[in-house]
Coordinates of C-alpha atoms and ligand atoms in Angstrom, one line a residue:
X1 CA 304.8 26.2 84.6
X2 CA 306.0 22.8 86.0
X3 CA 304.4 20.5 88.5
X4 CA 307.6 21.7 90.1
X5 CA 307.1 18.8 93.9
X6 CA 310.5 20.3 94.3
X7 CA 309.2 23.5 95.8
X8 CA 307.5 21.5 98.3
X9 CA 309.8 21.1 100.5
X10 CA 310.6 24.4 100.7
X11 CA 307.2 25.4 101.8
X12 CA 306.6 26.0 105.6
X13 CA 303.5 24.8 107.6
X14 CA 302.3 29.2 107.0
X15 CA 302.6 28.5 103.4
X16 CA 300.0 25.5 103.5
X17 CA 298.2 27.4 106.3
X18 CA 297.2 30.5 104.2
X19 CA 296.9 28.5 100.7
X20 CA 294.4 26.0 102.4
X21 CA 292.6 29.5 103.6
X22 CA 292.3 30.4 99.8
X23 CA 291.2 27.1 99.1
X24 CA 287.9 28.1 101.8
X25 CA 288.0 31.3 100.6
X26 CA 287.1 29.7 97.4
X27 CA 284.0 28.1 98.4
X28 CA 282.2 31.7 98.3
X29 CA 284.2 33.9 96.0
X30 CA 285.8 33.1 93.2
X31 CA 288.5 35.6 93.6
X32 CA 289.1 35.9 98.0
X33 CA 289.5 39.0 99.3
X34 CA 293.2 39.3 100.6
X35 CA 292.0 40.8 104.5
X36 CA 289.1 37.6 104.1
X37 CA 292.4 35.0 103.6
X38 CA 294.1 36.6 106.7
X39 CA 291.4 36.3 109.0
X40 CA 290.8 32.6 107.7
X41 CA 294.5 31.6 108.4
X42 CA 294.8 33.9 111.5
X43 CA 298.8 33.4 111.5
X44 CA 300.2 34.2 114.9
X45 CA 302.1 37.1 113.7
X46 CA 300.2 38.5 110.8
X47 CA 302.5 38.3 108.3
X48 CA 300.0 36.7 105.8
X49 CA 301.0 38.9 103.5
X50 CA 304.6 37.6 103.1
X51 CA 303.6 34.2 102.9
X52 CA 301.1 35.4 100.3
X53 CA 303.8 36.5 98.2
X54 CA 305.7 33.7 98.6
X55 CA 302.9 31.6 97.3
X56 CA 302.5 33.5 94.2
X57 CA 306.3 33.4 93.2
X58 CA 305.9 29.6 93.6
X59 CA 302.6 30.0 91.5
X60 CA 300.2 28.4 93.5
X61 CA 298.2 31.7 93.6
X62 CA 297.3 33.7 91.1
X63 CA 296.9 37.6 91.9
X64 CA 293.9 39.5 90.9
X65 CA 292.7 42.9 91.9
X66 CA 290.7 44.2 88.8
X67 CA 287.4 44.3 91.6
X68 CA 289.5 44.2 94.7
X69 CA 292.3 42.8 95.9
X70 CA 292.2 39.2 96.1
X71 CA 293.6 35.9 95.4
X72 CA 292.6 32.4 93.9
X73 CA 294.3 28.9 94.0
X74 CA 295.9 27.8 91.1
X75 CA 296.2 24.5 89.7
X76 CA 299.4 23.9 91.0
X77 CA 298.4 25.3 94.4
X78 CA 295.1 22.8 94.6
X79 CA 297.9 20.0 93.4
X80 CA 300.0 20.8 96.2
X81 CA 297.1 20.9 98.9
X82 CA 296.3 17.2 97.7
X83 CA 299.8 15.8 97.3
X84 CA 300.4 17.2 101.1
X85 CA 297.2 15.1 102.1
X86 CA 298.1 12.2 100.7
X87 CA 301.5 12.2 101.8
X88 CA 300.3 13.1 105.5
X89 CA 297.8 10.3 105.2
X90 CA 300.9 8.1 103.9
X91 CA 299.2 7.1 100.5
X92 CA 302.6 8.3 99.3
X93 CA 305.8 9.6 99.5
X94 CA 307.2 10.4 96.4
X95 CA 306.1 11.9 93.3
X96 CA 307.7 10.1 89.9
X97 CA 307.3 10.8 86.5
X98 CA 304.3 11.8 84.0
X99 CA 302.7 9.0 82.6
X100 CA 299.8 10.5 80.9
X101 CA 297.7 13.4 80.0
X102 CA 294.3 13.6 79.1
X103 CA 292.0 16.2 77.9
X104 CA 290.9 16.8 81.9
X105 CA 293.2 14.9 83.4
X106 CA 297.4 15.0 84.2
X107 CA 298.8 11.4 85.8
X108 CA 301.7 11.0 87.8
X109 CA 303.5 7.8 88.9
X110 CA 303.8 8.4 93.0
X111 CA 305.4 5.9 95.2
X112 CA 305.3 4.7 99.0
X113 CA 307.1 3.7 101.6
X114 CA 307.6 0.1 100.1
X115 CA 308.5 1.0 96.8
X116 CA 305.3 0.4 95.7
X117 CA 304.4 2.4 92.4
X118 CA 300.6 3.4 92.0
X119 CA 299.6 5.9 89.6
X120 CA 298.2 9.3 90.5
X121 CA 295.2 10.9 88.4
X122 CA 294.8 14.8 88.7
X123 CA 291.5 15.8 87.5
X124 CA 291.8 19.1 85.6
X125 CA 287.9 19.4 84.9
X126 CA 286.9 22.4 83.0
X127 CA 290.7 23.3 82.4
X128 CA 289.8 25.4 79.5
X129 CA 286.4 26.3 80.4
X130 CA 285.8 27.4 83.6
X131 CA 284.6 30.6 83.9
X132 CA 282.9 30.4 80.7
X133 CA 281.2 27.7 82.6
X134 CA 280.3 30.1 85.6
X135 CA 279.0 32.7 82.9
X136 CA 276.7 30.4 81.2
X137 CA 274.7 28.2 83.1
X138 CA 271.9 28.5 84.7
X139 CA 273.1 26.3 87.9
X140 CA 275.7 27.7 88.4
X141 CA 274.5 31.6 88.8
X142 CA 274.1 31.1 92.2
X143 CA 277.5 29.6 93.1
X144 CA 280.1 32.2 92.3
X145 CA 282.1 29.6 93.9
X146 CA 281.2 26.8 91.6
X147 CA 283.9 26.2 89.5
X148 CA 287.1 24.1 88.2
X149 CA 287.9 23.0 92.0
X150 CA 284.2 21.8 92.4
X151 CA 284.0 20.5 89.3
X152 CA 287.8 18.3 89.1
X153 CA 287.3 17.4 92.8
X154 CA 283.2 15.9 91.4
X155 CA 285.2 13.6 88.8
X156 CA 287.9 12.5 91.0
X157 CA 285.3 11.8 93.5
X158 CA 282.9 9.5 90.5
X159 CA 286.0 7.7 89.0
X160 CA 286.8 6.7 92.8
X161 CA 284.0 5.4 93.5
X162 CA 283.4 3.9 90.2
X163 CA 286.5 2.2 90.4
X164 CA 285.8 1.2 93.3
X165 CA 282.5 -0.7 93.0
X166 CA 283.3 -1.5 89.3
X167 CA 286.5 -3.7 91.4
X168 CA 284.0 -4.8 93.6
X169 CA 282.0 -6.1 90.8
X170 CA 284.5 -7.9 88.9
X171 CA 285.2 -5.6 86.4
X172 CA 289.0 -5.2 85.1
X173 CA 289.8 -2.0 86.4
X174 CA 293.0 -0.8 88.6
X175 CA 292.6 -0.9 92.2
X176 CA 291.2 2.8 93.9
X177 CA 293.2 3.3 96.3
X178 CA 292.5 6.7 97.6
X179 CA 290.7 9.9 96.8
X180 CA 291.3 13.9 98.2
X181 CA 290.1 16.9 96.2
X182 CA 290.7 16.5 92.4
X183 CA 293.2 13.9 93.0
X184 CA 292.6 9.7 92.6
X185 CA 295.6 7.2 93.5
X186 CA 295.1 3.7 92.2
X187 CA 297.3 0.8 91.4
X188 CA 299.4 1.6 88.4
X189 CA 298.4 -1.0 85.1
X190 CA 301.5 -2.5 83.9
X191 CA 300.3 -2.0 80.3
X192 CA 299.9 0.4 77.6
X193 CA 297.0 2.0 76.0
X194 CA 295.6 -0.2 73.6
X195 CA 296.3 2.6 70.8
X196 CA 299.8 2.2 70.9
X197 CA 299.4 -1.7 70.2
X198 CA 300.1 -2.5 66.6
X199 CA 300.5 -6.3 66.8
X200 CA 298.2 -8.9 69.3
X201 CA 298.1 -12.7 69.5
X202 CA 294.6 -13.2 70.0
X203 CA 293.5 -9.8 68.6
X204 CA 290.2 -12.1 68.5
X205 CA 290.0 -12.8 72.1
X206 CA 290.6 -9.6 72.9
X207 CA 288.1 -8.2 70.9
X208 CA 285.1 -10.5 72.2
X209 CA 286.7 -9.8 75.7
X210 CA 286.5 -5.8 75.5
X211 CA 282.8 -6.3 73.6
X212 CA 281.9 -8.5 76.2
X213 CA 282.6 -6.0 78.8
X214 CA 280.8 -3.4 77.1
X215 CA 277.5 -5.4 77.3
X216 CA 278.5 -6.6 80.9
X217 CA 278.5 -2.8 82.0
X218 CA 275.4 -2.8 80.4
X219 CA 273.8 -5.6 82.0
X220 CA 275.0 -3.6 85.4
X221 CA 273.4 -0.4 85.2
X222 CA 276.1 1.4 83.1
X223 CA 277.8 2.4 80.0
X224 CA 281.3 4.3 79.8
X225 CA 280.7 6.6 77.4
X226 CA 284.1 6.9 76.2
X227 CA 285.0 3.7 75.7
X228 CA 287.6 3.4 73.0
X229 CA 291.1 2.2 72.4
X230 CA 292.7 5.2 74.9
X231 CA 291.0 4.1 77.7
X232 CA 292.0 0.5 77.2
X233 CA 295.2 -0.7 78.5
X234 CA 296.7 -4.2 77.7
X235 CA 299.5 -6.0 79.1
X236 CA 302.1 -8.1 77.5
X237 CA 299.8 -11.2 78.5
X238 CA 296.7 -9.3 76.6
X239 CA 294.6 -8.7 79.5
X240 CA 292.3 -6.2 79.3
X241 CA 291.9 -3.5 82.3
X242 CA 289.9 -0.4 81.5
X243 CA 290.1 3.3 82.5
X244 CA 288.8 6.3 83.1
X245 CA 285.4 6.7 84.2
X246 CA 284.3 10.3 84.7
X247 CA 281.6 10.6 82.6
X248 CA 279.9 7.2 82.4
X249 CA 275.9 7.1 82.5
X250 CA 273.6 5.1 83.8
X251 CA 271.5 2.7 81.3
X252 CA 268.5 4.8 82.4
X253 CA 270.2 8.2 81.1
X254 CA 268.1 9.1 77.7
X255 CA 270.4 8.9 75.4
X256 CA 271.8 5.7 76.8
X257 CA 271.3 3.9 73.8
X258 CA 273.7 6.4 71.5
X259 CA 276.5 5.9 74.2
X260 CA 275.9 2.6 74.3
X261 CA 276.2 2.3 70.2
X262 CA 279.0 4.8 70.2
X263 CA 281.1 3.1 72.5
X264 CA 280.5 -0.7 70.9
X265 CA 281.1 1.4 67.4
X266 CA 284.5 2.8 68.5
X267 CA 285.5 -0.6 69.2
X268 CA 284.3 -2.2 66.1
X269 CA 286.1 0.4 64.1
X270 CA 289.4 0.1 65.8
X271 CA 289.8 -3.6 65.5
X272 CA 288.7 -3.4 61.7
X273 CA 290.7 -0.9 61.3
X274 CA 294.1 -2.1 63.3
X275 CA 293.7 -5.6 63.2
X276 CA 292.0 -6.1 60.2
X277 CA 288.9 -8.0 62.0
X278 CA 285.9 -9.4 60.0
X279 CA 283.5 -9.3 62.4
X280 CA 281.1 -12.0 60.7
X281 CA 283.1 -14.3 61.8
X282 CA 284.6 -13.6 64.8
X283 CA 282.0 -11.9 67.0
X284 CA 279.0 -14.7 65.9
X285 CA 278.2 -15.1 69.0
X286 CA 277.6 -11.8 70.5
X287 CA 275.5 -10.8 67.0
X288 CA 271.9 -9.8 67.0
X289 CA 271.2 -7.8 64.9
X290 CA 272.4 -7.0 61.3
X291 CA 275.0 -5.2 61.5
X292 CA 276.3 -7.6 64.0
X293 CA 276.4 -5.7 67.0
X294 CA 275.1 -6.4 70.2
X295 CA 272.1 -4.6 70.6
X296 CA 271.2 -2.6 73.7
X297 CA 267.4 -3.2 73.7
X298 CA 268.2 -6.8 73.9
X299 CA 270.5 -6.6 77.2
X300 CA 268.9 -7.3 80.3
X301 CA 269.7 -3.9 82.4
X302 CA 269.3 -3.3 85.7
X303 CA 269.9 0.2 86.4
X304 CA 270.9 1.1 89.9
X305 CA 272.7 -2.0 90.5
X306 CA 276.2 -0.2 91.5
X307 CA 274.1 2.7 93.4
X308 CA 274.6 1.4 96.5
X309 CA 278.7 1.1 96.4
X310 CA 278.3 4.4 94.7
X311 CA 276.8 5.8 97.8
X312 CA 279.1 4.3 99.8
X313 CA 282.6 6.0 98.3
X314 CA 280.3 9.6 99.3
X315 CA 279.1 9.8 95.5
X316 CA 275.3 11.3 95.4
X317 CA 272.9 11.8 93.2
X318 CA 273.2 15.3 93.2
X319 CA 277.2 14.9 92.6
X320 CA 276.1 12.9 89.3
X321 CA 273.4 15.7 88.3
X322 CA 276.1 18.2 88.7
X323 CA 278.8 16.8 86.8
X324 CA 276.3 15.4 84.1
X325 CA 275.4 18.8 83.6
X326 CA 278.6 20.0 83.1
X327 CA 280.0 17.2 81.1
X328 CA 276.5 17.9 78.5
X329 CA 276.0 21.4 78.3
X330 CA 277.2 23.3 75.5
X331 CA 280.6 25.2 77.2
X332 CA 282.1 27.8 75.1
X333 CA 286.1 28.7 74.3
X334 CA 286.7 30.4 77.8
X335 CA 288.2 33.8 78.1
X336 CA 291.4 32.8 80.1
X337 CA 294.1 34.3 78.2
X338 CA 297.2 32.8 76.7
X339 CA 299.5 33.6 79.0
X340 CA 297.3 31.9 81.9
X341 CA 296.9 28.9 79.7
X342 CA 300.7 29.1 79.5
X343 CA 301.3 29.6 83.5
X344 CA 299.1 27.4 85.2
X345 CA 296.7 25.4 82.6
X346 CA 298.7 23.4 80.3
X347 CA 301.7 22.5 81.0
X348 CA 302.2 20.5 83.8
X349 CA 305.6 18.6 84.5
X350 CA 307.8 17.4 86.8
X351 CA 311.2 18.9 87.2
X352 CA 313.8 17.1 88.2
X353 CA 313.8 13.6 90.5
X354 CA 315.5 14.1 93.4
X355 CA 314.4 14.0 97.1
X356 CA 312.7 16.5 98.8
X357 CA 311.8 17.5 102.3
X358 CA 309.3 18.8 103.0
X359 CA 308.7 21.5 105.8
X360 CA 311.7 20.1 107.6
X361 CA 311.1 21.7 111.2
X362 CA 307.9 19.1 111.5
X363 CA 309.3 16.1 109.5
X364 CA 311.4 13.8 109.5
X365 CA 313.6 13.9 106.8
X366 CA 314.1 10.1 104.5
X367 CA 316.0 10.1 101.6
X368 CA 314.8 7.3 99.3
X369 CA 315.8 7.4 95.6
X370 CA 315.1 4.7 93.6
X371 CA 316.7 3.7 90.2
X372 CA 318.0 6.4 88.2
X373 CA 316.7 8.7 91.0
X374 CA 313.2 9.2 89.2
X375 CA 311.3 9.7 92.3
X376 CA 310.7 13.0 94.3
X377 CA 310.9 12.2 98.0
X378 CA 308.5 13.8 99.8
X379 CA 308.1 13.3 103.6
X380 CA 305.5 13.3 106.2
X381 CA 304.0 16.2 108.2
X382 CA 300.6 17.2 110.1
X383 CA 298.0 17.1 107.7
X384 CA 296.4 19.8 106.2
X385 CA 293.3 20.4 105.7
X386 CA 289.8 22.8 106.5
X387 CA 286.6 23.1 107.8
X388 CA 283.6 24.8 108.4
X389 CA 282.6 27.9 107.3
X390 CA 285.5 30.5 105.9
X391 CA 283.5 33.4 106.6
X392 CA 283.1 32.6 110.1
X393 CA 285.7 30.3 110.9
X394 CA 289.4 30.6 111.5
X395 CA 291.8 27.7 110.5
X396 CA 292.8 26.1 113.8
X397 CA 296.1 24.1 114.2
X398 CA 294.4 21.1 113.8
X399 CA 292.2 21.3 110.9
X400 CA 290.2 17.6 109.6
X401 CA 290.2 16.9 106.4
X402 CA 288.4 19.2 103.5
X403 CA 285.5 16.6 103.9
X404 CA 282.6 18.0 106.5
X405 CA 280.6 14.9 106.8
X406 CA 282.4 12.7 108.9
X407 CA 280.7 10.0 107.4
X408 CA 281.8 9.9 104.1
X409 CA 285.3 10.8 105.6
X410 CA 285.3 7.7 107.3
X411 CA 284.6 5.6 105.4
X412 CA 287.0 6.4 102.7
X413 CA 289.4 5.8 105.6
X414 CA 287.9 2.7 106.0
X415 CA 288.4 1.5 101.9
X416 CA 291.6 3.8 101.6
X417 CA 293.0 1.3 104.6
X418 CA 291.4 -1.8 102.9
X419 CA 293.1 -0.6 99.6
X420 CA 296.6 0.3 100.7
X421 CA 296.3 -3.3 102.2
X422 CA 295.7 -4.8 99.0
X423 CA 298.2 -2.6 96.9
X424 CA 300.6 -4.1 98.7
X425 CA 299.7 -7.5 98.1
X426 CA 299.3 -7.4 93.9
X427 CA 302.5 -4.7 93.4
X428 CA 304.6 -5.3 95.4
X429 CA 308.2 -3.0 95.0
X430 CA 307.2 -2.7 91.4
X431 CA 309.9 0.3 90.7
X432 CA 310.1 -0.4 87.1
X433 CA 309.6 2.6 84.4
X434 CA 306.8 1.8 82.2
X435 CA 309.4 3.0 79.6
X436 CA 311.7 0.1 80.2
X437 CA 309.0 -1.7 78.6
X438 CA 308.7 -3.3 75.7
X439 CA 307.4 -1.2 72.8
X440 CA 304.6 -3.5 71.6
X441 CA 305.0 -2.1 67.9
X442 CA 303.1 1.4 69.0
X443 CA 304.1 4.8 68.6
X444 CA 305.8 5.5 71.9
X445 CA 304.3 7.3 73.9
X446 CA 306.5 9.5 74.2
X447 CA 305.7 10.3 78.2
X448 CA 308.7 12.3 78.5
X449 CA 307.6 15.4 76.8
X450 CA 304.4 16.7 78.3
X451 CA 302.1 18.3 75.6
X452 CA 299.7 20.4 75.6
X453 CA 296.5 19.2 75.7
X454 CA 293.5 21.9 75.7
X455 CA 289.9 20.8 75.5
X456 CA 287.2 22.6 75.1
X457 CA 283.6 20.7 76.1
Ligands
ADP501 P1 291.7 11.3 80.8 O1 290.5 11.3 81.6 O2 292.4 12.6 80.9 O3 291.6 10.7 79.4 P2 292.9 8.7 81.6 O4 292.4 8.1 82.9 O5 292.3 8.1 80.3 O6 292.7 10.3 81.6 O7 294.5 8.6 81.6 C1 295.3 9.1 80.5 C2 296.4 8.2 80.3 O8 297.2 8.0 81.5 C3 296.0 6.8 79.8 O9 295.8 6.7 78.4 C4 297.1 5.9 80.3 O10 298.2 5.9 79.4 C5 297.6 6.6 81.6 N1 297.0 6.0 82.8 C6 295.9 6.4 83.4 N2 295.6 5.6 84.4 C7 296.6 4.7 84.5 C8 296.9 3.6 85.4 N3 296.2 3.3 86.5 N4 298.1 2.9 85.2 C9 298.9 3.2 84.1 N5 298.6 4.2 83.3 C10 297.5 5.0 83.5
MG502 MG1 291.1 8.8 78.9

């Protein structure tokens, strides 16, 4: 199955209506009932049926009666729900190529109105595991709807906001621009992945420079946790931005001092290793201890020192006990067969590049290929989105966003405006494919093919 934006445009404001009333469904059942999903989109007509099939042929809903009839939202359909929301919000308009993949995560480049290019992170959080996650645990026995779409939309929500206030402190991360469901849009790093550098300058000055951040997250209140040469992207001037933040800790976490070891390790490794460092010599001044590694007893912490930017992006406590819970427990193979790996799982990808428009009778249509036409086009229409209860309440025409506290969606309106304002600013019309780039001596990356990346936690 493809991260096919193409369909988009061929999907009418019914088919949003009655996958965004899955989506509530999912809040309580894990599989929603089909007559639940009609009295939650309430279409004029009926006809929720149709629009039901319609879905599933587009495989953005996944059919299951084996207890009753019912429906569930599948990766692509919770990809589409966010992409619409950001385009209606006018983060975006276009959908590019596939940059990355992760273990939990897909990432897209996506493009606005400017030609700006950002880069779009798709959580896929439990991709492997999900139900074997519902099974198992304890806190989740209660939640039948606790489950990939809570947990991918929790670490989109933490890497925003830890993005966020990491930026606000200084640190070399890309700019968060925005944040809906499982979904995070930030600036895209004009860089590679420090594992597919074989050759640096000042492979020194880097190293003391990524080291040095190491014990700088430290002295804030946080360690990474995966800190290592695939979440470290440098440029052709050798400037260090780092990445992915889902599952950093707090210095007060107990075993903060193994992450902390583990992630300066991983470092020390892979610049012995790569760049044949000697690290008596070059990392003097950071040594203290034997084994010449900065030591985490002897860093001045102060935990909690990001909490309250971390509050401020809608991130809670609870969020981080939930998704640390998650991210530690002990999560089996899941059951998921093959052939759902194969559908909806794995293998996400973008077909084609041309443009798109979407649900044409409410948008106006704008054609705006770029280059060798490597952008999807997608274009702008009322924004969809839920509230409330699904048991009790109907969609109306003019849902708010899938965010009930008005607070918190506030004031990510508030930063997503400030950060759109400065995306513009530092890329500016920046329609360049990464692959144009050149190949610093790494394996390439090899972006074009999308593999198949299963992880089991
Ligand atoms: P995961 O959590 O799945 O490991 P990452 O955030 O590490 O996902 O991203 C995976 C890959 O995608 C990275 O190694 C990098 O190549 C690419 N990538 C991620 N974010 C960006 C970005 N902002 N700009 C450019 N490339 C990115
Ligand atoms: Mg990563």
């Amino acid at each position: 199955m493809k991260l096919d934006v193409d369909v988009l445009r061929y999907l009418s404001k019914d088919d949003f209506r009655v996958l965004t009333a899955v989506e509530m469904g999912m809040r309580n059942h894990e599989i929603v009932p089909s007559d639940l999903i009609g009295r939650i989109a309430s279409l004029k007509h009926g006809g929720t049926y149709k629009v039901l099939k319609n879905l599933l042929k587009h495989k953005l809903v996944h059919h299951d009666s084996s207890k009753y009839d019912g429906f569930r939202l599948t990766y692509l359909g919770y990809d589409f729900l966010a992409i619409k929301t950001m385009v209606n919000r006018g983060v975006f308009t276009a959908v590019g190529r596939q940059i990355g993949v992760g273990k939990e995560s897909d990432i897209f480049e996506v493009s606005n109105e400017d030609g700006t290019v950002m880069a779009m992170k798709l959580h896929r959080l439990g991709r492997t595991s999900f139900r074997a996650v519902k099974s198992k645990r304890d806190y989740l026995r209660h939640r039948s709807s606790f489950n990939w779409l809570y947990l991918s939309r929790l670490a989109a929500l933490k890497e925003f906001a830890f993005m966020k206030a990491l930026e606000e402190h200084g640190f070399p991360v890309p700019n968060a621009v925005d944040c809906n469901r499982h979904c995070v849009v930030m600036s895209l790093i004009q860089g590679y992945p420090l594992v597919q550098v074989k050759q640096l300058q000042n492979p020194e000055t880097v190293f003391e420079t990524i080291i040095g951040l190491v014990v700088r997250l430290a002295e804030h209140g946080l360690i990474h946790c995966d800190f290592n040469e695939f979440n470290i992207m440098i440029d052709d001037d050798e400037k260090v931005t780092m990445i992915d933040f889902p599952q950093m800790v707090s210095v007060s976490h107990r075993n903060a001092q193994m992450y902390f070891d583990r992630d300066i390790e991983c470092i020390f490794k892979f610049f012995g290793k790569r760049f044949n460092l000697s690290f008596e010599q070059c990392s003097d001044d950071i040594d203290d201890d034997e084994s010449s590694r900065p030591s985490f007893s002897s860093i001045t912490k102060t935990a909690g020192f990001l909490d309250k930017e971390l509050a401020a992006s809608g991130f809670t406590r609870k969020d981080e006990d939930d998704i640390q819970k998650f991210i530690e427990g002990d999560v089996e193979e899941d059951d998921v067969s093959d052939d759902e790996h194969d559908s909806e799982l794995c293998q996400t990808n973008i077909k084609g590049f041309d443009s798109l428009h979407l649900d044409q009778e409410e948008s106006t249509s704008r054609c705006n290929e770029e280059g060798e036409g490597q952008v999807v086009e997608i274009l702008q229409s009322p924004e969809v989105g839920q509230s409330g209860d699904p048991e009790s309440q109907n969609l109306s025409s003019n849902e708010g966003d899938e965010n009930d506290d008005t607070e918190l969606v506030k004031s990510l309106a508030k930063q997503r405006r400030r950060a759109m304002a400065a995306a513009r600013k530092g890329h500016h019309k920046n329609s360049t494919s990464r692959n144009s780039y050149k190949d610093k001596g790494g394996k390439s990356s090899n972006n074009s093919k999308i593999q198949k990346q299963l992880a089991s936690w």
